[in-house]
mmCIF file of C-alpha atoms and ligand atoms in Angstrom:
data_model
loop_
_atom_site.group_PDB
_atom_site.id
_atom_site.type_symbol
_atom_site.label_atom_id
_atom_site.label_comp_id
_atom_site.label_asym_id
_atom_site.label_seq_id
_atom_site.Cartn_x
_atom_site.Cartn_y
_atom_site.Cartn_z
ATOM 1 C CA MET A 1 108.453 100.079 148.260
ATOM 2 C CA SER A 2 105.314 99.194 150.029
ATOM 3 C CA ALA A 3 104.534 95.364 150.884
ATOM 4 C CA ALA A 4 101.505 95.651 148.411
ATOM 5 C CA ALA A 5 103.754 97.057 145.647
ATOM 6 C CA ALA A 6 106.552 94.439 146.475
ATOM 7 C CA ASP A 7 103.880 91.443 145.979
ATOM 8 C CA ASN A 8 102.990 93.024 142.489
ATOM 9 C CA ALA A 9 106.485 93.139 141.375
ATOM 10 C CA PRO A 10 106.622 89.667 139.741
ATOM 11 C CA ALA A 11 103.263 90.117 138.157
ATOM 12 C CA GLN A 12 104.407 93.689 136.796
ATOM 13 C CA LYS A 13 107.639 92.101 135.640
ATOM 14 C CA ALA A 14 105.876 89.248 133.656
ATOM 15 C CA ALA A 15 103.698 92.049 132.178
ATOM 16 C CA ALA A 16 106.506 94.271 130.835
ATOM 17 C CA ILE A 17 108.091 91.253 128.944
ATOM 18 C CA VAL A 18 105.001 90.764 126.837
ATOM 19 C CA PRO A 19 106.481 91.932 123.410
ATOM 20 C CA ALA A 20 104.612 95.153 122.336
ATOM 21 C CA ALA A 21 101.982 94.487 119.624
ATOM 22 C CA ILE A 22 103.279 97.333 117.425
ATOM 23 C CA VAL A 23 106.528 99.151 117.395
ATOM 24 C CA VAL A 24 107.010 102.263 115.116
ATOM 25 C CA ASP A 25 110.589 103.205 114.896
ATOM 26 C CA HIS A 26 111.945 106.627 113.454
ATOM 27 C CA ALA A 27 109.141 106.114 110.830
ATOM 28 C CA VAL A 28 109.453 108.543 107.700
ATOM 29 C CA LYS A 29 107.288 108.816 104.570
ATOM 30 C CA ARG A 30 107.800 110.833 101.884
ATOM 31 C CA TYR A 31 105.404 111.626 98.889
ATOM 32 C CA GLY A 32 108.071 113.062 96.304
ATOM 33 C CA SER A 33 109.810 115.920 98.219
ATOM 34 C CA PHE A 34 107.073 116.245 100.763
ATOM 35 C CA GLU A 35 107.513 114.401 104.164
ATOM 36 C CA ALA A 36 104.064 113.569 105.137
ATOM 37 C CA VAL A 37 105.569 111.745 108.458
ATOM 38 C CA LYS A 38 108.549 112.995 110.006
ATOM 39 C CA ASP A 39 110.563 110.439 112.474
ATOM 40 C CA VAL A 40 107.599 109.258 114.459
ATOM 41 C CA SER A 41 108.304 106.519 117.042
ATOM 42 C CA PHE A 42 105.877 104.800 119.198
ATOM 43 C CA THR A 43 104.959 101.487 120.797
ATOM 44 C CA VAL A 44 101.328 100.060 121.585
ATOM 45 C CA ALA A 45 101.011 97.405 124.204
ATOM 46 C CA ASP A 46 99.454 93.764 123.568
ATOM 47 C CA GLY A 47 95.791 94.400 124.355
ATOM 48 C CA GLU A 48 95.664 98.341 124.238
ATOM 49 C CA ILE A 49 93.382 100.438 122.603
ATOM 50 C CA PHE A 50 95.579 102.960 121.041
ATOM 51 C CA GLY A 51 94.436 106.468 119.386
ATOM 52 C CA LEU A 52 96.241 108.684 116.844
ATOM 53 C CA LEU A 53 94.631 112.143 116.921
ATOM 54 C CA GLY A 54 95.441 114.970 114.790
ATOM 55 C CA PRO A 55 94.154 117.797 112.415
ATOM 56 C CA ASN A 56 93.369 117.113 108.656
ATOM 57 C CA GLY A 57 96.402 116.117 106.907
ATOM 58 C CA ALA A 58 98.594 115.284 110.033
ATOM 59 C CA GLY A 59 99.718 112.038 108.622
ATOM 60 C CA LYS A 60 97.385 109.646 110.711
ATOM 61 C CA SER A 61 96.046 107.413 107.320
ATOM 62 C CA THR A 62 99.484 107.680 106.024
ATOM 63 C CA LEU A 63 100.915 106.146 109.334
ATOM 64 C CA ILE A 64 98.321 103.432 109.296
ATOM 65 C CA ARG A 65 98.916 102.861 105.489
ATOM 66 C CA MET A 66 102.558 102.167 106.477
ATOM 67 C CA MET A 67 101.894 99.761 109.551
ATOM 68 C CA THR A 68 99.294 97.803 107.545
ATOM 69 C CA THR A 69 101.733 97.188 104.555
ATOM 70 C CA LEU A 70 99.736 99.237 102.175
ATOM 71 C CA MET A 71 102.579 101.643 101.246
ATOM 72 C CA PRO A 72 106.296 101.315 101.681
ATOM 73 C CA ILE A 73 108.089 103.245 104.603
ATOM 74 C CA THR A 74 110.693 105.664 103.302
ATOM 75 C CA SER A 75 112.764 105.202 106.272
ATOM 76 C CA GLY A 76 112.738 103.793 109.778
ATOM 77 C CA ARG A 77 110.738 100.575 110.872
ATOM 78 C CA ALA A 78 107.310 99.519 111.618
ATOM 79 C CA ILE A 79 107.159 95.807 113.497
ATOM 80 C CA VAL A 80 103.525 94.479 113.903
ATOM 81 C CA ALA A 81 103.009 91.526 116.023
ATOM 82 C CA GLY A 82 106.856 90.844 115.995
ATOM 83 C CA HIS A 83 107.010 91.097 111.909
ATOM 84 C CA ASP A 84 108.845 93.760 110.018
ATOM 85 C CA VAL A 85 106.363 95.405 107.515
ATOM 86 C CA ALA A 86 108.975 95.713 105.036
ATOM 87 C CA LYS A 87 110.659 92.444 105.360
ATOM 88 C CA ASP A 88 107.526 90.075 105.897
ATOM 89 C CA PRO A 89 104.433 91.787 104.823
ATOM 90 C CA ASN A 90 102.635 88.716 104.342
ATOM 91 C CA ALA A 91 103.042 87.781 108.091
ATOM 92 C CA VAL A 92 101.883 91.048 109.005
ATOM 93 C CA ARG A 93 98.871 90.702 106.746
ATOM 94 C CA ARG A 94 97.653 87.527 108.208
ATOM 95 C CA VAL A 95 97.377 88.705 111.910
ATOM 96 C CA ILE A 96 95.931 92.318 111.268
ATOM 97 C CA GLY A 97 92.434 93.563 110.580
ATOM 98 C CA VAL A 98 91.995 96.965 108.951
ATOM 99 C CA ILE A 99 89.093 99.147 108.368
ATOM 100 C CA PRO A 100 90.146 102.003 105.789
ATOM 101 C CA GLN A 101 88.845 105.416 106.149
ATOM 102 C CA ALA A 102 86.552 105.048 103.103
ATOM 103 C CA LEU A 103 83.741 102.415 103.153
ATOM 104 C CA THR A 104 84.733 99.658 100.961
ATOM 105 C CA SER A 105 82.257 96.958 101.117
ATOM 106 C CA ASP A 106 80.303 96.215 98.010
ATOM 107 C CA PRO A 107 77.089 97.889 97.895
ATOM 108 C CA ASP A 108 75.576 95.300 95.652
ATOM 109 C CA LEU A 109 76.274 92.459 97.405
ATOM 110 C CA THR A 110 74.584 91.054 100.525
ATOM 111 C CA VAL A 111 76.151 91.438 104.082
ATOM 112 C CA GLU A 112 76.983 87.751 104.002
ATOM 113 C CA GLU A 113 78.553 87.724 100.560
ATOM 114 C CA ASN A 114 80.819 90.673 101.488
ATOM 115 C CA LEU A 115 82.017 88.799 104.636
ATOM 116 C CA SER A 116 82.301 85.429 102.532
ATOM 117 C CA ILE A 117 84.598 87.166 100.076
ATOM 118 C CA TYR A 118 86.893 88.272 102.712
ATOM 119 C CA ALA A 119 87.068 85.145 104.565
ATOM 120 C CA LYS A 120 88.051 83.470 100.945
ATOM 121 C CA LEU A 121 90.410 86.190 100.167
ATOM 122 C CA TYR A 122 92.196 85.576 103.740
ATOM 123 C CA SER A 123 92.193 81.962 102.752
ATOM 124 C CA VAL A 124 90.027 81.447 105.813
ATOM 125 C CA PRO A 125 89.503 77.157 105.745
ATOM 126 C CA ARG A 126 85.769 76.404 104.271
ATOM 127 C CA ALA A 127 85.024 74.497 107.533
ATOM 128 C CA GLU A 128 85.635 77.543 109.531
ATOM 129 C CA ARG A 129 84.138 80.328 107.308
ATOM 130 C CA ALA A 130 80.546 79.928 108.053
ATOM 131 C CA LYS A 131 81.203 79.761 111.793
ATOM 132 C CA ASN A 132 83.516 82.925 111.647
ATOM 133 C CA ILE A 133 80.952 84.685 109.644
ATOM 134 C CA ALA A 134 78.100 83.582 112.128
ATOM 135 C CA GLU A 135 80.245 84.761 115.040
ATOM 136 C CA VAL A 136 81.265 88.396 113.547
ATOM 137 C CA LEU A 137 77.660 88.996 112.510
ATOM 138 C CA GLU A 138 76.595 88.409 116.052
ATOM 139 C CA ALA A 139 79.435 90.464 117.597
ATOM 140 C CA VAL A 140 78.228 93.528 115.465
ATOM 141 C CA ASP A 141 74.647 92.603 115.764
ATOM 142 C CA LEU A 142 73.755 92.201 112.434
ATOM 143 C CA THR A 143 72.671 88.633 112.049
ATOM 144 C CA GLN A 144 69.385 89.392 111.166
ATOM 145 C CA TRP A 145 70.737 91.624 108.093
ATOM 146 C CA ARG A 146 72.813 88.818 106.959
ATOM 147 C CA GLY A 147 70.673 88.689 103.623
ATOM 148 C CA ALA A 148 69.893 92.274 102.932
ATOM 149 C CA GLN A 149 71.709 93.884 100.150
ATOM 150 C CA THR A 150 74.623 96.287 101.457
ATOM 151 C CA LYS A 151 73.251 99.407 99.971
ATOM 152 C CA THR A 152 70.148 99.105 101.763
ATOM 153 C CA LEU A 153 71.883 99.436 105.052
ATOM 154 C CA SER A 154 71.996 102.824 107.266
ATOM 155 C CA GLY A 155 75.404 104.284 107.681
ATOM 156 C CA GLY A 156 75.855 102.859 111.106
ATOM 157 C CA MET A 157 75.124 99.336 109.840
ATOM 158 C CA ARG A 158 77.522 99.837 106.965
ATOM 159 C CA ARG A 159 80.338 100.649 109.283
ATOM 160 C CA ARG A 160 79.302 97.752 111.493
ATOM 161 C CA LEU A 161 79.466 95.469 108.423
ATOM 162 C CA GLU A 162 82.858 96.982 107.750
ATOM 163 C CA ILE A 163 84.012 96.129 111.343
ATOM 164 C CA ALA A 164 82.737 92.583 110.986
ATOM 165 C CA ARG A 165 84.717 92.075 107.504
ATOM 166 C CA GLY A 166 87.987 93.363 109.243
ATOM 167 C CA LEU A 167 87.426 90.534 111.910
ATOM 168 C CA VAL A 168 86.541 87.594 109.812
ATOM 169 C CA HIS A 169 89.845 86.009 109.771
ATOM 170 C CA ASN A 170 90.152 86.441 113.390
ATOM 171 C CA PRO A 171 93.153 89.078 113.675
ATOM 172 C CA GLU A 172 95.266 89.862 116.699
ATOM 173 C CA ILE A 173 95.673 93.470 115.666
ATOM 174 C CA PHE A 174 93.091 95.786 114.408
ATOM 175 C CA PHE A 175 93.498 99.275 112.804
ATOM 176 C CA LEU A 176 90.694 101.426 112.148
ATOM 177 C CA ASP A 177 90.781 104.540 110.377
ATOM 178 C CA GLU A 178 87.871 106.909 111.558
ATOM 179 C CA PRO A 179 85.549 104.164 112.483
ATOM 180 C CA THR A 180 82.685 106.498 113.613
ATOM 181 C CA THR A 181 83.042 109.439 111.108
ATOM 182 C CA GLY A 182 79.639 110.384 109.793
ATOM 183 C CA LEU A 183 77.717 108.485 112.300
ATOM 184 C CA ASP A 184 75.045 109.934 114.586
ATOM 185 C CA PRO A 185 75.649 109.975 118.261
ATOM 186 C CA VAL A 186 73.567 106.774 119.225
ATOM 187 C CA SER A 187 75.434 104.800 116.344
ATOM 188 C CA ARG A 188 78.603 106.068 117.424
ATOM 189 C CA ILE A 189 78.155 105.109 121.018
ATOM 190 C CA ALA A 190 76.822 101.597 119.798
ATOM 191 C CA VAL A 191 80.114 101.262 117.864
ATOM 192 C CA TRP A 192 82.520 102.403 120.941
ATOM 193 C CA GLU A 193 80.605 99.672 122.907
ATOM 194 C CA MET A 194 81.338 97.093 120.333
ATOM 195 C CA LEU A 195 84.859 97.778 119.956
ATOM 196 C CA ASP A 196 85.378 97.809 123.866
ATOM 197 C CA ASN A 197 83.473 94.523 123.996
ATOM 198 C CA LEU A 198 85.335 93.003 121.000
ATOM 199 C CA ARG A 199 88.682 94.196 122.819
ATOM 200 C CA ARG A 200 87.986 92.171 125.898
ATOM 201 C CA THR A 201 86.176 89.088 124.207
ATOM 202 C CA ARG A 202 88.762 88.501 121.555
ATOM 203 C CA HIS A 203 91.818 90.079 123.262
ATOM 204 C CA LEU A 204 92.576 92.530 120.342
ATOM 205 C CA THR A 205 94.991 95.283 120.287
ATOM 206 C CA MET A 206 93.326 98.111 118.485
ATOM 207 C CA LEU A 207 94.743 101.214 116.875
ATOM 208 C CA LEU A 208 92.321 103.708 115.639
ATOM 209 C CA THR A 209 92.191 107.531 114.330
ATOM 210 C CA THR A 210 89.311 109.725 115.104
ATOM 211 C CA HIS A 211 88.469 113.415 115.092
ATOM 212 C CA TYR A 212 86.218 113.107 117.932
ATOM 213 C CA MET A 213 87.832 113.749 121.087
ATOM 214 C CA GLU A 214 85.220 112.037 123.467
ATOM 215 C CA GLU A 215 85.468 108.981 121.527
ATOM 216 C CA ALA A 216 89.164 109.013 122.126
ATOM 217 C CA ASP A 217 88.821 109.808 125.909
ATOM 218 C CA LYS A 218 86.229 107.125 126.408
ATOM 219 C CA LEU A 219 87.958 104.283 124.354
ATOM 220 C CA CYS A 220 91.555 104.713 124.225
ATOM 221 C CA ASP A 221 94.072 103.604 126.798
ATOM 222 C CA ARG A 222 96.743 105.783 125.564
ATOM 223 C CA ILE A 223 96.674 108.661 122.695
ATOM 224 C CA ALA A 224 99.286 110.075 120.357
ATOM 225 C CA ILE A 225 98.603 113.370 118.724
ATOM 226 C CA VAL A 226 100.317 114.199 115.591
ATOM 227 C CA ASP A 227 100.545 117.450 113.735
ATOM 228 C CA HIS A 228 102.234 118.021 110.431
ATOM 229 C CA GLY A 229 103.817 114.665 110.506
ATOM 230 C CA THR A 230 105.211 114.870 113.758
ATOM 231 C CA LEU A 231 104.333 113.283 117.222
ATOM 232 C CA VAL A 232 103.531 116.196 119.632
ATOM 233 C CA ALA A 233 102.065 114.625 122.566
ATOM 234 C CA LEU A 234 101.698 111.040 123.822
ATOM 235 C CA GLY A 235 100.135 109.637 127.137
ATOM 236 C CA THR A 236 96.854 108.441 128.750
ATOM 237 C CA PRO A 237 93.803 110.733 128.333
ATOM 238 C CA ILE A 238 94.616 111.908 132.149
ATOM 239 C CA GLU A 239 98.254 112.391 131.559
ATOM 240 C CA LEU A 240 97.590 114.733 128.490
ATOM 241 C CA LYS A 241 94.945 116.626 130.188
ATOM 242 C CA HIS A 242 97.375 116.945 133.362
ATOM 243 C CA SER A 243 100.175 117.977 130.623
ATOM 244 C CA VAL A 244 98.083 121.374 129.625
ATOM 245 C CA PRO A 245 98.837 124.129 131.581
ATOM 246 C CA GLY A 246 95.610 125.264 133.490
ATOM 247 C CA ALA A 247 93.460 122.616 135.365
ATOM 248 C CA ASN A 248 89.995 124.147 134.630
ATOM 249 C CA VAL A 249 88.107 125.920 131.680
ATOM 250 C CA VAL A 250 85.920 128.717 132.509
ATOM 251 C CA GLU A 251 83.306 129.551 129.725
ATOM 252 C CA VAL A 252 82.054 133.056 130.122
ATOM 253 C CA HIS A 253 79.738 134.827 127.791
ATOM 254 C CA PHE A 254 79.472 138.591 128.253
ATOM 255 C CA ASP A 255 76.232 140.393 127.220
ATOM 256 C CA ARG A 256 78.152 143.026 125.359
ATOM 257 C CA GLU A 257 81.266 142.505 123.373
ATOM 258 C CA SER A 258 84.183 144.440 123.828
ATOM 259 C CA GLU A 259 87.561 144.685 122.736
ATOM 260 C CA GLU A 260 88.841 144.652 126.163
ATOM 261 C CA TRP A 261 87.473 141.544 127.197
ATOM 262 C CA GLN A 262 90.329 139.430 125.925
ATOM 263 C CA LYS A 263 93.165 141.719 127.600
ATOM 264 C CA ARG A 264 91.479 141.908 130.720
ATOM 265 C CA LEU A 265 90.986 138.074 130.908
ATOM 266 C CA GLU A 266 94.655 137.551 129.965
ATOM 267 C CA GLY A 267 95.766 139.592 132.814
ATOM 268 C CA MET A 268 93.925 137.746 135.380
ATOM 269 C CA GLU A 269 95.990 135.842 138.223
ATOM 270 C CA GLY A 270 96.337 131.775 137.099
ATOM 271 C CA VAL A 271 94.837 132.491 133.533
ATOM 272 C CA THR A 272 97.023 130.529 131.044
ATOM 273 C CA SER A 273 95.319 131.017 127.918
ATOM 274 C CA VAL A 274 92.173 132.799 126.433
ATOM 275 C CA GLN A 275 90.243 131.756 123.307
ATOM 276 C CA ALA A 276 87.598 134.011 121.724
ATOM 277 C CA GLU A 277 84.812 131.342 120.490
ATOM 278 C CA SER A 278 82.122 134.059 119.246
ATOM 279 C CA ALA A 279 81.078 137.384 120.050
ATOM 280 C CA GLY A 280 81.487 138.212 123.620
ATOM 281 C CA PHE A 281 82.133 134.332 124.376
ATOM 282 C CA TYR A 282 85.437 133.377 125.846
ATOM 283 C CA ARG A 283 87.073 129.917 126.849
ATOM 284 C CA VAL A 284 89.596 130.627 129.719
ATOM 285 C CA LEU A 285 92.168 128.082 130.838
ATOM 286 C CA THR A 286 93.267 128.604 134.585
ATOM 287 C CA SER A 287 94.977 126.929 137.110
ATOM 288 C CA SER A 288 92.140 127.805 139.619
ATOM 289 C CA GLY A 289 88.460 127.967 138.305
ATOM 290 C CA SER A 290 86.756 129.105 141.510
ATOM 291 C CA LYS A 291 89.177 132.066 141.824
ATOM 292 C CA THR A 292 88.936 133.046 138.062
ATOM 293 C CA THR A 293 85.092 132.724 138.561
ATOM 294 C CA MET A 294 85.107 135.240 141.456
ATOM 295 C CA GLN A 295 87.228 137.699 139.519
ATOM 296 C CA LEU A 296 85.051 137.512 136.599
ATOM 297 C CA VAL A 297 81.609 138.280 138.688
ATOM 298 C CA GLU A 298 83.625 141.221 140.362
ATOM 299 C CA LEU A 299 84.960 142.677 137.211
ATOM 300 C CA ALA A 300 81.597 142.521 135.539
ATOM 301 C CA ALA A 301 79.966 144.173 138.519
ATOM 302 C CA SER A 302 82.627 146.946 138.835
ATOM 303 C CA LEU A 303 82.130 147.704 135.175
ATOM 304 C CA GLY A 304 78.183 147.580 135.395
ATOM 305 C CA GLU A 305 78.065 144.584 132.784
ATOM 306 C CA THR A 306 75.947 141.407 132.607
ATOM 307 C CA LEU A 307 77.325 137.934 132.475
ATOM 308 C CA THR A 308 74.874 135.978 130.036
ATOM 309 C CA SER A 309 76.302 132.550 131.190
ATOM 310 C CA LEU A 310 79.327 131.328 133.393
ATOM 311 C CA SER A 311 80.424 127.625 133.646
ATOM 312 C CA VAL A 312 83.604 125.944 135.079
ATOM 313 C CA GLN A 313 84.740 122.228 133.872
ATOM 314 C CA ASN A 314 87.993 120.389 133.969
ATOM 315 C CA THR A 315 90.338 120.608 131.092
ATOM 316 C CA THR A 316 88.929 118.131 128.339
ATOM 317 C CA LEU A 317 90.798 116.543 125.419
ATOM 318 C CA ASP A 318 89.701 119.364 123.245
ATOM 319 C CA ASP A 319 91.795 121.748 125.130
ATOM 320 C CA VAL A 320 94.526 119.123 124.980
ATOM 321 C CA PHE A 321 94.140 118.954 121.197
ATOM 322 C CA VAL A 322 93.970 122.642 120.686
ATOM 323 C CA HIS A 323 96.954 123.300 123.148
ATOM 324 C CA TYR A 324 99.162 120.930 120.872
ATOM 325 C CA THR A 325 98.007 121.526 117.530
ATOM 326 C CA GLY A 326 96.986 125.181 117.528
ATOM 327 C CA ARG A 327 93.698 126.445 116.017
ATOM 328 C CA GLN A 328 94.837 127.138 112.108
ATOM 329 C CA LEU A 329 92.756 125.452 109.656
ATOM 330 C CA ARG A 330 94.695 122.850 107.991
ATOM 331 C CA ASP A 331 93.677 123.241 104.253
ATOM 332 C CA GLU A 332 96.890 123.353 102.527
ATOM 333 C CA GLN A 333 96.892 120.797 99.807
ATOM 334 C CA VAL A 334 100.037 119.037 98.582
ATOM 335 C CA LYS A 335 100.487 118.690 94.744
ATOM 336 C CA PRO A 336 100.548 115.202 93.698
ATOM 337 C CA PRO A 337 103.707 114.077 92.245
ATOM 338 C CA ALA A 338 103.740 115.254 88.482
ATOM 339 C CA PHE A 339 103.349 112.354 86.030
ATOM 340 C CA THR A 340 104.109 112.571 82.488
ATOM 341 C CA LEU A 341 102.071 110.610 80.295
ATOM 342 C CA PRO A 342 103.572 109.279 77.032
ATOM 343 C CA PRO A 343 102.138 111.058 73.913
ATOM 344 C CA ARG A 344 99.303 109.481 72.322
ATOM 345 C CA PRO A 345 100.397 108.127 68.775
ATOM 346 C CA GLY A 346 99.425 110.750 66.360
ATOM 347 C CA ALA A 347 99.052 113.474 69.066
ATOM 348 C CA ARG A 348 100.667 116.818 68.005
ATOM 349 C CA PRO A 349 103.699 117.867 70.469
HETATM 350 N N1 ATP B 1 99.133 109.667 97.847
HETATM 351 C C1 ATP B 1 99.841 111.023 98.284
HETATM 352 N N2 ATP B 1 100.634 111.697 97.559
HETATM 353 C C2 ATP B 1 101.032 112.819 97.794
HETATM 354 N N3 ATP B 1 100.446 113.469 98.982
HETATM 355 C C3 ATP B 1 99.896 112.603 99.827
HETATM 356 C C4 ATP B 1 99.299 111.287 99.406
HETATM 357 N N4 ATP B 1 98.705 110.707 100.452
HETATM 358 C C5 ATP B 1 98.590 111.680 101.471
HETATM 359 N N5 ATP B 1 99.162 113.029 101.312
HETATM 360 C C6 ATP B 1 99.495 114.021 101.770
HETATM 361 O O1 ATP B 1 100.171 113.848 103.195
HETATM 362 C C7 ATP B 1 99.512 114.580 104.384
HETATM 363 C C8 ATP B 1 98.932 113.342 105.322
HETATM 364 O O2 ATP B 1 97.957 112.992 104.785
HETATM 365 P P1 ATP B 1 96.949 111.826 105.670
HETATM 366 O O3 ATP B 1 96.117 111.155 104.807
HETATM 367 O O4 ATP B 1 97.833 110.840 106.135
HETATM 368 O O5 ATP B 1 96.403 112.575 106.742
HETATM 369 P P2 ATP B 1 95.391 112.368 107.745
HETATM 370 O O6 ATP B 1 95.967 112.796 109.101
HETATM 371 O O7 ATP B 1 94.885 110.858 107.612
HETATM 372 O O8 ATP B 1 94.138 113.501 107.683
HETATM 373 P P3 ATP B 1 92.595 113.170 107.733
HETATM 374 O O9 ATP B 1 92.307 113.719 109.159
HETATM 375 O O10 ATP B 1 92.099 114.525 106.851
HETATM 376 O O11 ATP B 1 92.090 111.999 107.272
HETATM 377 C C9 ATP B 1 98.614 115.603 103.674
HETATM 378 O O12 ATP B 1 99.177 116.810 103.334
HETATM 379 C C10 ATP B 1 98.340 114.771 102.324
HETATM 380 O O13 ATP B 1 97.794 115.783 101.553
HETATM 381 MG MG1 MG B 2 92.744 110.032 107.234
#
């Protein structure tokens, strides 16, 4: 061990004994006979921004609902800020803020009224309410809109209001289910900056789900990828990118579409996967971007073909996502459990 590393050892030890903010331990959720979450385990460190990624229907919202006491766990445990969600749900509710996937602020109330109702629901003492509301409005940059009716806000402002509402009782742990879905790129970046700022100024731990890989890459310290209710990968964005075979992505567009491109590309040295994106356009994962590029140019020249475009990039989180979850659409629907209504009085059988 180097001297510098030895000097750091006590600090690292101290950091290691800070209890995890969230522990999910062999969690299972069954809806009837359908298992939506299958034996998932992970921990989120204090002060961390943790991302849950996965295709539609993977089980992300179900995991959030279990961690936030909105739905009972079928088996396994979830411990949030030291409290077991099954044994002490009220203690959990006091220390968490939740932004659900759907917008839930009341459109007919003003911004301030929406915040005030929440503060009362969370029993924030009257003396602190006005101060907390002013602080969260400032944090999400909505102070000048405090008197506006919520239905008059833009999508980005409405999302910021939802974030403010989740913070009005000063939670320690913040759960956000798709906080930027439907926002334009500028509003999305504004929300990222806001969340990063909040984490630092309020020392919040955050667990968020997103379908935007760039968002996860920029914002999250660690990422878990779930698919079909199972955790399929876990690590920092860099670790996940390194875990995918092929360090570079070469995007190539042939002027002419031909059935042989796919096979030829797959046969090249160092190439680990080839995805056909559209006619003549391929995304090639390779261990050496420069070698593959040279080979492609030579191939095109030898066949008298034209390359319309050619680019080399490092592996992105999109590649990681596709590697771990595949490319099939997840449109399968689960039938809701059958309920039998009692017959109406007088109804014929
Ligand atoms: N109340 C319910 N009853 C029955 N099945 C459900 C219920 N809620 C969710 N499911 C099913 O459980 C699975 C996981 O759903 P969940 O909402 O957790 O997915 P998700 O990862 O959040 O997806 P999305 O990205 O579309 O929000 C899906 O197959 C869904 O159809
Ligand atoms: Mg969801």
